Coordinates of C-alpha atoms and ligand atoms in Angstrom, one line a residue:
Chain A
M181 CA 25.0 -32.7 12.0
N182 CA 21.6 -31.1 11.5
Q183 CA 18.4 -32.8 12.8
W184 CA 15.3 -32.6 10.7
E185 CA 11.7 -33.9 10.9
V186 CA 9.1 -34.6 8.3
F187 CA 5.3 -35.4 8.3
V188 CA 4.1 -38.1 5.9
M189 CA 0.9 -40.0 5.4
D190 CA 2.7 -43.0 4.0
M191 CA 6.3 -44.1 4.1
S192 CA 6.3 -44.4 0.3
E193 CA 6.6 -40.6 0.3
L194 CA 10.3 -41.2 1.4
A195 CA 11.6 -43.1 -1.6
E196 CA 15.4 -43.6 -1.3
G197 CA 17.9 -42.7 -4.0
K198 CA 15.6 -40.1 -5.7
D199 CA 15.4 -36.4 -5.5
L200 CA 12.4 -35.5 -3.3
A201 CA 10.6 -32.2 -2.6
L202 CA 9.7 -32.1 1.1
S203 CA 8.7 -29.6 3.8
I204 CA 11.0 -30.4 6.7
R205 CA 11.4 -28.7 10.0
T206 CA 14.5 -28.2 12.0
L207 CA 15.0 -30.0 15.3
N208 CA 18.2 -28.1 16.0
P209 CA 18.0 -26.5 19.5
G210 CA 17.3 -22.8 19.7
H211 CA 14.8 -20.1 18.8
H212 CA 14.2 -21.5 15.3
K213 CA 13.4 -25.1 16.4
Y214 CA 10.4 -26.5 14.5
T215 CA 10.4 -23.9 11.7
Y216 CA 10.0 -25.3 8.2
K217 CA 11.9 -25.1 4.9
H218 CA 10.8 -26.6 1.6
V219 CA 13.7 -28.4 0.1
R220 CA 15.0 -30.7 -2.6
C221 CA 16.7 -33.5 -0.9
Q222 CA 17.7 -37.2 -0.9
V223 CA 17.0 -39.6 2.0
S224 CA 18.4 -43.0 2.9
S225 CA 17.7 -45.6 5.6
N226 CA 21.4 -46.0 5.8
L227 CA 22.3 -43.5 8.5
D228 CA 25.8 -43.1 7.2
Q229 CA 24.7 -42.3 3.7
H230 CA 23.9 -38.5 4.1
P231 CA 25.3 -35.8 6.4
D232 CA 22.0 -34.9 8.3
R233 CA 19.4 -36.9 10.3
L234 CA 15.7 -37.1 9.5
Q235 CA 13.0 -38.4 11.8
V236 CA 9.4 -39.0 10.7
R237 CA 6.0 -38.3 12.0
M238 CA 2.7 -39.7 10.6
G239 CA -0.5 -37.9 9.7
R240 CA -1.7 -37.4 13.3
G241 CA 1.7 -36.6 14.8
Q242 CA 2.7 -40.2 15.7
L243 CA 6.5 -40.6 15.8
S244 CA 7.7 -43.3 13.5
A245 CA 10.5 -45.7 14.6
A246 CA 12.1 -45.4 11.2
K247 CA 15.2 -43.2 11.0
F248 CA 16.8 -41.7 7.9
S249 CA 19.9 -39.8 6.9
I250 CA 19.2 -36.8 4.6
K251 CA 21.1 -34.6 2.3
V252 CA 19.5 -31.2 1.7
I253 CA 20.4 -30.2 -1.9
E254 CA 18.8 -26.8 -2.1
E255 CA 15.9 -24.8 -0.7
I256 CA 13.0 -24.6 -3.1
Q257 CA 11.1 -21.2 -3.0
R258 CA 7.4 -21.9 -3.4
M259 CA 6.5 -18.5 -2.3
P260 CA 5.8 -15.8 -5.0
A261 CA 8.7 -13.3 -5.0
K262 CA 6.4 -10.4 -4.1
Y263 CA 6.0 -11.7 -0.5
A264 CA 9.8 -11.9 0.1
Chain B
M60 CA -27.7 -0.1 33.8
S61 CA -25.6 -0.9 36.8
K62 CA -21.9 -0.3 36.3
I63 CA -20.0 -3.3 35.1
S64 CA -16.4 -3.7 36.4
A65 CA -14.8 -6.3 34.3
P66 CA -11.1 -6.7 33.8
R67 CA -10.1 -4.5 30.9
S68 CA -6.9 -6.2 29.9
N69 CA -5.2 -9.6 30.2
R70 CA -3.1 -8.2 33.0
E71 CA -6.1 -7.0 35.0
F72 CA -7.6 -10.4 34.5
I73 CA -4.6 -12.3 35.7
E74 CA -4.5 -10.1 38.8
A75 CA -8.2 -10.7 39.5
C76 CA -7.7 -14.5 39.0
V77 CA -4.7 -14.6 41.3
K78 CA -6.6 -12.7 44.0
A79 CA -9.6 -15.1 43.8
G80 CA -7.3 -18.2 43.9
D81 CA -8.1 -19.0 40.3
A82 CA -4.6 -18.5 38.8
V83 CA -1.2 -19.6 40.1
R84 CA 2.1 -17.7 39.6
I85 CA 4.8 -20.2 38.4
K86 CA 8.2 -18.7 39.2
Q87 CA 10.4 -21.5 38.1
E88 CA 11.6 -21.6 34.5
V89 CA 9.2 -23.5 32.1
D90 CA 10.1 -24.8 28.7
W91 CA 8.2 -23.5 25.7
E92 CA 8.6 -26.9 24.1
N93 CA 5.9 -29.2 25.5
E94 CA 6.3 -28.3 29.2
A95 CA 4.1 -25.2 29.2
G96 CA 1.5 -27.0 27.1
A97 CA 1.5 -30.0 29.5
I98 CA 1.0 -27.7 32.5
V99 CA -2.0 -26.0 30.7
R100 CA -3.4 -29.4 29.7
R101 CA -3.3 -30.8 33.2
A102 CA -4.8 -27.7 34.7
C103 CA -7.7 -28.1 32.2
E104 CA -8.2 -31.8 32.9
L105 CA -8.2 -31.1 36.7
G106 CA -10.3 -27.9 36.4
A107 CA -7.5 -26.3 38.3
A108 CA -6.3 -22.7 38.6
A109 CA -4.9 -21.1 35.4
P110 CA -1.1 -21.2 35.2
F111 CA 0.7 -17.8 34.9
M112 CA 4.2 -18.9 33.9
E113 CA 6.6 -16.0 34.6
K114 CA 9.9 -17.4 33.3
I115 CA 10.2 -19.1 29.9
K116 CA 13.3 -20.9 28.7
D117 CA 15.1 -19.0 25.9
Y118 CA 12.7 -16.1 26.2
P119 CA 13.6 -13.8 29.1
G120 CA 11.1 -11.0 29.7
F121 CA 8.1 -13.0 28.3
S122 CA 5.5 -14.9 30.2
Y123 CA 2.6 -17.3 29.5
F124 CA -1.0 -17.3 30.7
G125 CA -2.7 -20.6 30.1
A126 CA -6.3 -21.9 30.3
P127 CA -7.8 -18.4 30.6
L128 CA -11.5 -19.3 30.5
S129 CA -11.6 -23.1 31.1
T130 CA -13.7 -22.8 34.3
Y131 CA -17.0 -21.1 35.0
R132 CA -15.3 -19.3 37.9
R133 CA -12.9 -17.6 35.5
M134 CA -15.7 -16.9 33.1
A135 CA -17.6 -15.1 36.0
I136 CA -14.4 -13.2 36.9
S137 CA -14.0 -12.1 33.3
L138 CA -17.5 -10.7 33.3
G139 CA -16.8 -8.9 36.6
M140 CA -19.2 -11.2 38.5
D141 CA -18.9 -13.1 41.7
P142 CA -16.6 -16.1 40.9
A143 CA -19.1 -18.4 42.7
S144 CA -22.0 -17.4 40.3
S145 CA -23.9 -20.4 38.9
L146 CA -23.9 -21.3 35.2
P147 CA -27.5 -20.1 34.7
E148 CA -26.6 -16.8 36.4
I149 CA -23.6 -16.3 34.1
G150 CA -25.7 -17.2 31.1
K151 CA -28.5 -14.7 32.1
E152 CA -25.9 -11.9 32.4
Y153 CA -24.4 -12.7 29.0
L154 CA -27.9 -12.6 27.5
K155 CA -28.6 -9.3 29.2
R156 CA -25.4 -7.6 28.1
T157 CA -25.5 -8.9 24.5
N158 CA -29.1 -7.8 24.1
S159 CA -28.3 -4.3 25.2
E160 CA -27.3 -1.3 23.0
P161 CA -24.2 -1.7 21.0
I162 CA -21.2 0.3 22.3
A163 CA -18.9 1.5 19.6
P164 CA -15.1 1.3 20.1
V165 CA -12.9 4.4 20.5
L166 CA -9.6 5.0 18.7
V167 CA -6.7 6.0 21.0
D168 CA -3.4 7.6 20.2
R169 CA -0.5 5.2 19.7
K170 CA 1.3 6.8 22.6
D171 CA -1.5 5.6 24.8
A172 CA -1.4 2.1 23.4
P173 CA 0.8 -0.3 25.4
C174 CA 0.9 -2.8 22.5
K175 CA 3.3 -0.3 20.7
E176 CA 6.0 -0.4 23.3
N177 CA 8.2 -2.6 21.0
I178 CA 8.0 -2.6 17.2
L179 CA 9.7 -5.0 14.8
L180 CA 9.8 -4.1 11.2
G181 CA 11.6 -5.2 8.0
A182 CA 14.5 -7.6 8.6
D183 CA 13.8 -7.6 12.3
V184 CA 10.5 -9.4 11.9
D185 CA 10.8 -12.9 13.1
L186 CA 8.1 -14.9 14.9
C187 CA 10.8 -16.9 16.7
K188 CA 11.5 -13.8 18.8
L189 CA 8.2 -14.5 20.5
P190 CA 7.9 -17.5 22.8
V191 CA 5.7 -19.4 20.5
P192 CA 4.9 -22.7 22.3
L193 CA 4.9 -26.3 21.1
V194 CA 1.5 -26.9 22.7
H195 CA 1.2 -30.7 22.3
D196 CA 4.0 -33.1 21.3
G197 CA 3.5 -34.2 17.8
D198 CA 1.7 -31.0 16.6
G199 CA 2.5 -29.9 13.1
G200 CA 4.2 -26.8 14.5
R201 CA 4.5 -24.2 17.2
Y202 CA 1.2 -22.4 17.5
V203 CA 1.2 -18.6 17.6
G204 CA -2.5 -18.2 17.8
T205 CA -4.4 -20.5 20.3
W206 CA -6.1 -17.7 22.3
H207 CA -6.2 -14.6 20.1
A208 CA -8.2 -12.7 17.5
V209 CA -7.5 -12.4 13.8
V210 CA -8.7 -8.9 12.8
T211 CA -9.8 -8.2 9.2
K212 CA -12.1 -5.8 7.5
H213 CA -14.4 -6.2 4.5
P214 CA -12.9 -3.8 1.9
V215 CA -16.3 -2.7 0.5
R216 CA -18.8 -3.1 3.3
G217 CA -16.2 -2.0 5.9
D218 CA -17.4 -4.4 8.5
V219 CA -14.7 -5.6 10.9
N220 CA -14.3 -9.1 12.0
W221 CA -12.4 -10.5 15.0
G222 CA -12.2 -14.3 14.9
M223 CA -10.3 -16.9 16.8
Y224 CA -8.8 -19.1 14.0
R225 CA -5.8 -21.2 15.0
Q226 CA -2.4 -20.1 13.5
M227 CA 0.7 -22.2 13.2
M228 CA 4.2 -20.8 12.7
F229 CA 5.6 -22.2 9.5
D230 CA 8.7 -20.1 9.5
G231 CA 9.8 -16.8 11.1
R232 CA 7.6 -14.8 8.7
T233 CA 4.8 -17.2 7.8
M234 CA 1.8 -18.7 9.6
S235 CA -0.9 -21.0 8.3
G236 CA -4.3 -21.3 9.8
A237 CA -7.5 -23.2 9.9
V238 CA -10.0 -20.6 8.6
F239 CA -13.1 -22.6 7.7
P240 CA -15.0 -21.5 4.6
F241 CA -18.2 -20.9 6.6
S242 CA -16.5 -18.6 9.1
D243 CA -16.7 -14.8 8.7
L244 CA -13.1 -14.6 7.5
G245 CA -13.5 -17.6 5.3
K246 CA -16.5 -15.9 3.6
Q247 CA -14.6 -12.6 3.3
L248 CA -11.8 -14.4 1.5
S249 CA -14.0 -16.4 -0.8
E250 CA -16.3 -13.5 -1.6
Y251 CA -13.8 -10.8 -2.2
Y252 CA -10.0 -11.4 -2.0
L253 CA -9.5 -14.8 -3.6
P254 CA -11.5 -14.2 -6.8
R255 CA -9.6 -10.9 -7.3
G256 CA -6.2 -12.4 -6.4
L257 CA -5.7 -9.7 -3.8
S258 CA -4.0 -10.1 -0.5
C259 CA -6.1 -9.4 2.6
P260 CA -4.6 -7.3 5.4
F261 CA -4.8 -8.9 8.8
A262 CA -3.7 -8.3 12.4
T263 CA -3.5 -11.0 15.0
A264 CA -3.9 -9.8 18.6
I265 CA -2.7 -12.0 21.4
G266 CA -3.1 -11.5 25.1
L267 CA -6.5 -9.8 24.8
S268 CA -8.8 -8.8 27.6
P269 CA -10.9 -11.9 28.4
L270 CA -14.1 -10.4 27.0
A271 CA -12.4 -9.4 23.8
A272 CA -11.3 -13.1 23.5
M273 CA -14.8 -14.2 24.4
A274 CA -16.2 -12.0 21.6
A275 CA -13.7 -13.4 19.1
C276 CA -14.9 -16.9 19.6
A277 CA -18.6 -16.1 20.1
P278 CA -20.7 -16.8 17.0
S279 CA -22.6 -13.6 17.3
P280 CA -23.9 -11.6 14.3
I281 CA -22.8 -8.4 16.2
P282 CA -19.4 -7.1 15.0
E283 CA -16.9 -8.1 17.6
P284 CA -15.5 -4.7 18.6
E285 CA -19.1 -3.6 19.5
L286 CA -19.8 -6.9 21.2
V287 CA -16.8 -6.4 23.5
G288 CA -18.2 -3.0 24.4
M289 CA -21.6 -4.6 25.3
L290 CA -20.0 -7.4 27.3
S291 CA -17.7 -5.0 29.2
G292 CA -20.1 -2.0 29.5
E293 CA -17.5 0.4 28.0
P294 CA -16.0 1.1 24.6
A295 CA -13.1 -1.1 23.5
R296 CA -9.9 0.9 23.1
L297 CA -8.4 0.4 19.7
V298 CA -5.3 1.7 18.0
K299 CA -4.2 1.8 14.3
C300 CA -1.8 -0.8 13.0
E301 CA 1.7 0.2 11.8
T302 CA 1.5 -1.3 8.3
N303 CA -2.1 -1.4 7.3
D304 CA -5.3 0.5 8.3
L305 CA -6.8 -2.1 10.6
E306 CA -7.5 -1.3 14.2
V307 CA -6.4 -3.5 17.1
P308 CA -7.0 -3.6 20.9
A309 CA -4.6 -1.1 22.3
D310 CA -4.1 -3.1 25.5
A311 CA -3.2 -6.4 23.8
E312 CA 0.1 -8.0 24.7
I313 CA 1.3 -8.8 21.1
I314 CA 0.1 -7.7 17.6
I315 CA 1.2 -9.5 14.4
E316 CA 0.5 -7.5 11.2
G317 CA 0.6 -8.8 7.7
E318 CA -1.3 -10.1 4.7
I319 CA -3.2 -13.2 3.8
C320 CA -1.8 -14.6 0.5
P321 CA -4.4 -15.4 -2.1
D322 CA -1.9 -17.4 -4.2
Y323 CA 0.4 -19.2 -1.7
K324 CA -0.4 -21.9 0.7
V325 CA 1.7 -23.9 3.2
E326 CA 1.0 -26.9 5.3
E327 CA -0.9 -26.6 8.6
G328 CA -1.6 -29.1 11.4
P329 CA -2.1 -31.6 12.7
F330 CA -3.1 -30.0 16.0
G331 CA -4.9 -31.0 19.2
E332 CA -8.5 -30.0 18.8
Y333 CA -11.6 -29.2 20.9
T334 CA -13.1 -32.6 20.3
G335 CA -10.4 -34.2 22.4
Y336 CA -8.5 -35.6 19.4
R337 CA -6.1 -34.7 16.6
T338 CA -8.6 -35.3 13.8
S339 CA -8.3 -32.9 10.9
P340 CA -5.6 -33.9 8.4
R341 CA -2.5 -31.8 7.7
D342 CA -3.4 -29.8 4.7
F343 CA -2.5 -26.7 2.7
R344 CA -4.5 -23.9 4.5
V345 CA -4.8 -20.2 4.6
T346 CA -1.4 -18.6 4.7
F347 CA -0.4 -15.4 6.6
R348 CA 2.7 -13.4 5.7
V349 CA 4.0 -11.3 8.6
N350 CA 5.2 -7.7 8.0
C351 CA 5.4 -6.3 11.5
I352 CA 5.3 -7.4 15.1
T353 CA 4.5 -5.1 18.0
Y354 CA 4.4 -6.0 21.7
R355 CA 4.2 -4.7 25.3
N356 CA 7.2 -4.7 27.6
N357 CA 7.2 -8.0 29.5
A358 CA 4.5 -9.4 27.1
T359 CA 2.4 -12.3 28.1
M360 CA 1.4 -14.8 25.5
T361 CA -1.9 -16.5 26.1
I362 CA -2.3 -20.3 25.5
S363 CA -5.4 -22.4 25.2
N364 CA -4.6 -26.1 25.1
M365 CA -7.4 -28.0 23.4
G366 CA -7.8 -31.7 24.1
V367 CA -10.2 -33.7 26.2
P368 CA -12.6 -31.7 28.4
Q369 CA -12.4 -29.3 29.6
D370 CA -10.8 -26.3 28.0
E371 CA -12.1 -23.1 26.4
G372 CA -12.9 -25.1 23.3
Q373 CA -15.6 -26.9 25.2
L374 CA -16.5 -24.8 28.2
L375 CA -16.6 -21.3 26.7
R376 CA -17.8 -22.4 23.2
S377 CA -20.6 -24.6 24.7
F378 CA -21.6 -21.5 26.7
S379 CA -21.7 -19.0 23.9
L380 CA -23.0 -21.3 21.2
G381 CA -25.8 -22.4 23.4
L382 CA -26.8 -18.8 24.3
E383 CA -26.5 -17.5 20.7
L384 CA -28.8 -20.4 19.7
E385 CA -31.2 -19.4 22.5
K386 CA -31.3 -15.9 21.1
L387 CA -32.0 -17.2 17.6
L388 CA -34.9 -19.4 18.8
R389 CA -36.4 -16.7 20.9
S390 CA -36.2 -14.3 18.0
Q391 CA -38.5 -16.6 16.1
G392 CA -41.0 -16.7 19.0
I393 CA -40.5 -20.4 19.8
P394 CA -41.7 -21.1 23.4
I395 CA -38.4 -22.5 24.7
T396 CA -37.4 -22.6 28.3
G397 CA -33.7 -22.5 27.4
V398 CA -30.8 -24.0 25.5
Y399 CA -27.8 -25.9 27.1
M400 CA -24.8 -27.5 25.6
H401 CA -22.9 -29.7 28.0
P402 CA -19.2 -29.0 27.8
R403 CA -18.5 -32.8 27.8
S404 CA -20.4 -33.0 24.5
T405 CA -17.6 -30.7 23.1
H406 CA -20.5 -28.5 22.0
H407 CA -21.8 -31.3 19.7
M408 CA -25.2 -31.6 21.4
M409 CA -27.7 -28.9 21.8
I410 CA -30.3 -29.6 24.5
V411 CA -33.5 -27.5 24.1
G412 CA -36.4 -27.3 26.5
V413 CA -39.7 -26.2 25.0
K414 CA -43.4 -26.1 25.8
P415 CA -44.7 -28.4 23.1
T416 CA -47.7 -26.3 22.0
Y417 CA -47.9 -27.4 18.4
A418 CA -46.9 -30.3 16.1
G419 CA -43.4 -30.5 14.7
I420 CA -41.9 -28.0 17.1
A421 CA -38.8 -30.2 17.6
Q422 CA -38.1 -30.3 13.9
Q423 CA -38.7 -26.5 13.6
I424 CA -36.0 -26.0 16.3
A425 CA -33.6 -28.5 14.8
Q426 CA -34.0 -27.0 11.3
L427 CA -33.4 -23.5 12.5
A428 CA -30.4 -24.5 14.6
F429 CA -28.8 -26.7 11.9
G430 CA -29.6 -24.1 9.2
S431 CA -28.1 -21.2 11.1
K432 CA -24.5 -19.8 10.9
L433 CA -23.7 -21.9 14.0
G434 CA -24.9 -25.1 12.4
P435 CA -21.6 -26.5 11.3
W436 CA -20.3 -26.6 14.9
F437 CA -22.7 -29.3 16.3
H438 CA -24.6 -32.3 14.9
M439 CA -27.1 -33.3 17.6
V440 CA -30.2 -31.6 18.8
M441 CA -32.1 -33.1 21.7
V442 CA -35.5 -31.5 22.4
V443 CA -37.2 -32.1 25.8
D444 CA -40.3 -30.6 27.4
D445 CA -40.6 -27.6 29.7
Q446 CA -40.8 -29.9 32.8
T447 CA -37.3 -31.3 32.2
D448 CA -34.4 -29.5 33.7
I449 CA -32.1 -29.0 30.7
Y450 CA -29.0 -28.5 32.9
N451 CA -29.6 -31.8 34.7
W452 CA -28.2 -34.5 32.4
D453 CA -29.8 -37.3 34.6
E454 CA -33.2 -35.9 33.8
V455 CA -32.4 -35.3 30.1
Y456 CA -31.0 -38.7 29.7
H457 CA -34.1 -40.3 31.3
A458 CA -36.3 -38.4 29.0
F459 CA -34.2 -39.4 26.0
C460 CA -34.1 -43.1 26.9
T461 CA -37.9 -43.2 27.6
R462 CA -39.6 -40.7 25.3
C463 CA -37.6 -40.7 22.1
H464 CA -39.3 -43.1 19.6
P465 CA -36.6 -45.1 17.7
A466 CA -38.5 -44.9 14.5
N467 CA -40.5 -41.7 14.8
G468 CA -38.4 -39.5 17.1
I469 CA -35.0 -39.7 15.4
H470 CA -34.6 -37.5 12.3
I471 CA -31.4 -37.6 10.2
Y472 CA -30.3 -34.8 7.9
K473 CA -27.7 -35.7 5.3
N474 CA -25.2 -33.8 3.3
T475 CA -25.1 -30.7 5.6
T476 CA -22.1 -28.4 6.3
G477 CA -19.5 -30.1 8.4
T478 CA -15.9 -29.4 9.5
P479 CA -12.7 -31.5 9.0
L480 CA -12.6 -31.8 12.8
Y481 CA -15.5 -34.3 13.4
P482 CA -13.9 -37.5 14.8
Y483 CA -16.8 -39.6 13.6
A484 CA -16.8 -38.3 10.1
T485 CA -15.3 -40.5 7.3
P486 CA -12.0 -39.4 5.8
H487 CA -13.9 -38.3 2.7
E488 CA -16.3 -36.2 4.7
R489 CA -13.5 -34.6 6.6
K490 CA -11.7 -33.7 3.4
Y491 CA -14.7 -31.9 1.9
S492 CA -16.3 -30.6 5.2
I493 CA -19.4 -32.7 4.6
G494 CA -21.6 -33.1 7.7
S495 CA -24.8 -34.9 8.8
K496 CA -27.1 -34.2 11.7
V497 CA -29.5 -35.9 14.0
L498 CA -32.5 -34.7 16.0
F499 CA -33.7 -36.6 19.0
D500 CA -37.3 -35.6 19.6
C501 CA -38.1 -36.4 23.3
L502 CA -41.5 -34.7 23.4
W503 CA -44.8 -36.6 23.7
P504 CA -46.5 -36.3 20.4
V505 CA -49.3 -33.6 20.4
D506 CA -51.7 -36.0 18.8
W507 CA -51.6 -38.3 21.7
D508 CA -54.6 -38.1 24.1
K509 CA -53.3 -36.2 27.2
T510 CA -55.3 -38.4 29.6
N511 CA -55.2 -41.8 28.1
D512 CA -52.1 -42.0 25.9
V513 CA -49.4 -39.8 27.5
P514 CA -47.8 -41.8 30.3
T515 CA -47.9 -40.4 33.8
T516 CA -44.5 -39.6 35.3
V517 CA -44.2 -41.6 38.5
S518 CA -42.2 -39.5 41.0
F519 CA -42.6 -38.4 44.5
K520 CA -43.5 -34.9 43.3
N521 CA -45.9 -36.0 40.6
V522 CA -48.1 -38.8 42.0
Y523 CA -48.7 -38.1 45.7
P524 CA -51.3 -35.6 47.1
Q525 CA -49.7 -32.5 48.5
D526 CA -50.7 -33.3 52.1
I527 CA -49.0 -36.7 51.9
Q528 CA -45.8 -35.1 50.5
D529 CA -45.8 -32.5 53.3
R530 CA -46.3 -35.2 55.9
V531 CA -43.5 -37.4 54.6
L532 CA -41.1 -34.5 54.4
A533 CA -42.0 -33.3 57.9
N534 CA -41.5 -36.8 59.3
W535 CA -38.4 -37.7 57.3
T536 CA -35.9 -37.6 60.2
A537 CA -38.5 -39.1 62.5
Y538 CA -38.6 -42.1 60.2
G539 CA -34.9 -42.5 60.9
Y540 CA -33.4 -40.8 57.8
P541 CA -30.7 -38.2 57.9
Q542 CA -31.8 -34.7 57.0
T543 CA -31.6 -33.9 53.3
K544 CA -31.9 -30.5 51.6
Ligands
FMN870 C1 -9.5 -21.9 21.4 C2 -10.3 -21.8 20.1 C3 -9.8 -22.1 18.9 C4 -10.5 -22.0 17.7 N1 -10.0 -22.3 16.5 C5 -10.7 -22.2 15.3 C6 -10.1 -22.4 14.1 O1 -8.9 -22.8 14.0 N2 -10.9 -22.2 13.0 C7 -12.2 -21.8 13.0 O2 -12.8 -21.6 12.0 N3 -12.8 -21.6 14.2 C8 -12.0 -21.8 15.4 N4 -12.6 -21.5 16.6 C9 -14.0 -21.2 16.6 C10 -14.2 -19.7 16.2 O3 -13.5 -18.9 17.1 C11 -15.7 -19.3 16.3 O4 -16.4 -20.1 15.4 C12 -15.9 -17.8 16.0 O5 -17.2 -17.6 16.2 C13 -15.4 -17.5 14.7 O6 -15.9 -16.2 14.4 P1 -16.8 -15.9 13.1 O7 -18.2 -16.4 13.5 O8 -16.7 -14.4 13.1 O9 -16.2 -16.6 11.9 C14 -11.9 -21.6 17.8 C15 -12.4 -21.3 19.0 C16 -11.7 -21.4 20.2 C17 -12.3 -21.1 21.5
MN871 MN1 -17.4 -12.6 13.2

């Protein structure tokens, strides 16, 4: 199970049952901890719904008590190809 | 000029600090995730020795040096002065050196540049190979650049800029940073690169000599490579980058080369800031794509941990902002006694002493200061007379609370340049970097009659004849008091 984290200003950014585009960072231990990916995903407050876990921080870094499960559908490439 | 012997590299600086008791070697393993940051933070809040952390979890061979210039003692050591030098002495030395002849940097061969000992290119480039710390829990990311210089060059004018602009690791090849639009780099981008859709070559240098770092965060009009030369009394040693034609300090611990993207932005922040808060919102900011990393063997990453006083964000910046403002006011011939920014004000209040020889002098000072390049970084000016010791907050506070007329002495300037970092600013003002400013004029008005209108200061020194003062001082212990200085 992968652990992810997201920053939101408002919980409404984490609508359940819809495809979302989020910048999430990995909390898996190791050298790459806290690096981001921009992904298409679905989240659910039912922790058994999706394979991975997502925790949430608010605008100034406060950790939210809310916990979600998350399914990463695909990575979205926002970066122009010339920088790859 | 007498020979200056200032530490020429971060390594020499650490050695000098350890020797003076102003740095501690931490041998036990420290975690890059929060623990290192927490050590630096506590050292700042206690005014304690700088931590040199020699063993970092997951990153054998790397070390950290935290809180490099968060005490006046370490500032004195960085300038090659006696660590016990007083603040006014350090300030005088800074003014002397930065008013001297510019000293141009020299270019050295790459074989003489320690920063080239290890080179990562192509698929090997990964910022996660560096011990990038999570400085404060809840930060938007691990910060690569907290005590560093971002090197760029204006493509037409050719002038070089080194600026300390925070840089967050977004992924192994991408950083995002808070480059404010009024900064030298911000202006380079908006004047040249962004309108043309061109990427701007950059190089981030980490683990600089303390005076190179001081130059990178000093708001001086002198190009930073020359400013370092003036501060240290010898030419800065630079070396060419691997992947662009910028030049970087040859003795730096780590160099990150790349390009600033004109057409791609990723999220940056939140981050603990010099005001003592996390204020500026997470936003899409200037984005740096990394093409090459070079570093010394056993590289030391430098960390500044900004938060409540006092760290470099307050101590060093109050120092250099105050002195650069002093130079500006003197260049205009204003009869000031000096400028002081108290670190506790987080360089938000500029205290100026002046001989009030003509009307409106406080407003002239405030308008110059607020209107200068440095203006966005502070929002209060307090002007006191030449009899008030600007370094003595008790005296300044007394003058403020007794001489500043609530209706006539407080002047408010609206819709000025601000930053997203001001804790008092409204969310709207932060989003658009809108500021406002205030002047506290604590001078007696020049149109008051000196004899009948201006109150007399009632103090031992001011109201008693000299012979009485002398007699009281001579008899002080005879009266039964303990001896005082
Ligand atoms: C630890 C530290 C971090 C800083 N971070 C930033 C920053 O993120 N963005 C910024 O515009 N200025 C930042 N500053 C202030 C700049 O370094 C300072 O304004 C410097 O003069 C910029 O150079 P410039 O005048 O050439 O633009 C920081 C200063 C310090 C001491
Ligand atoms: Mn500059």
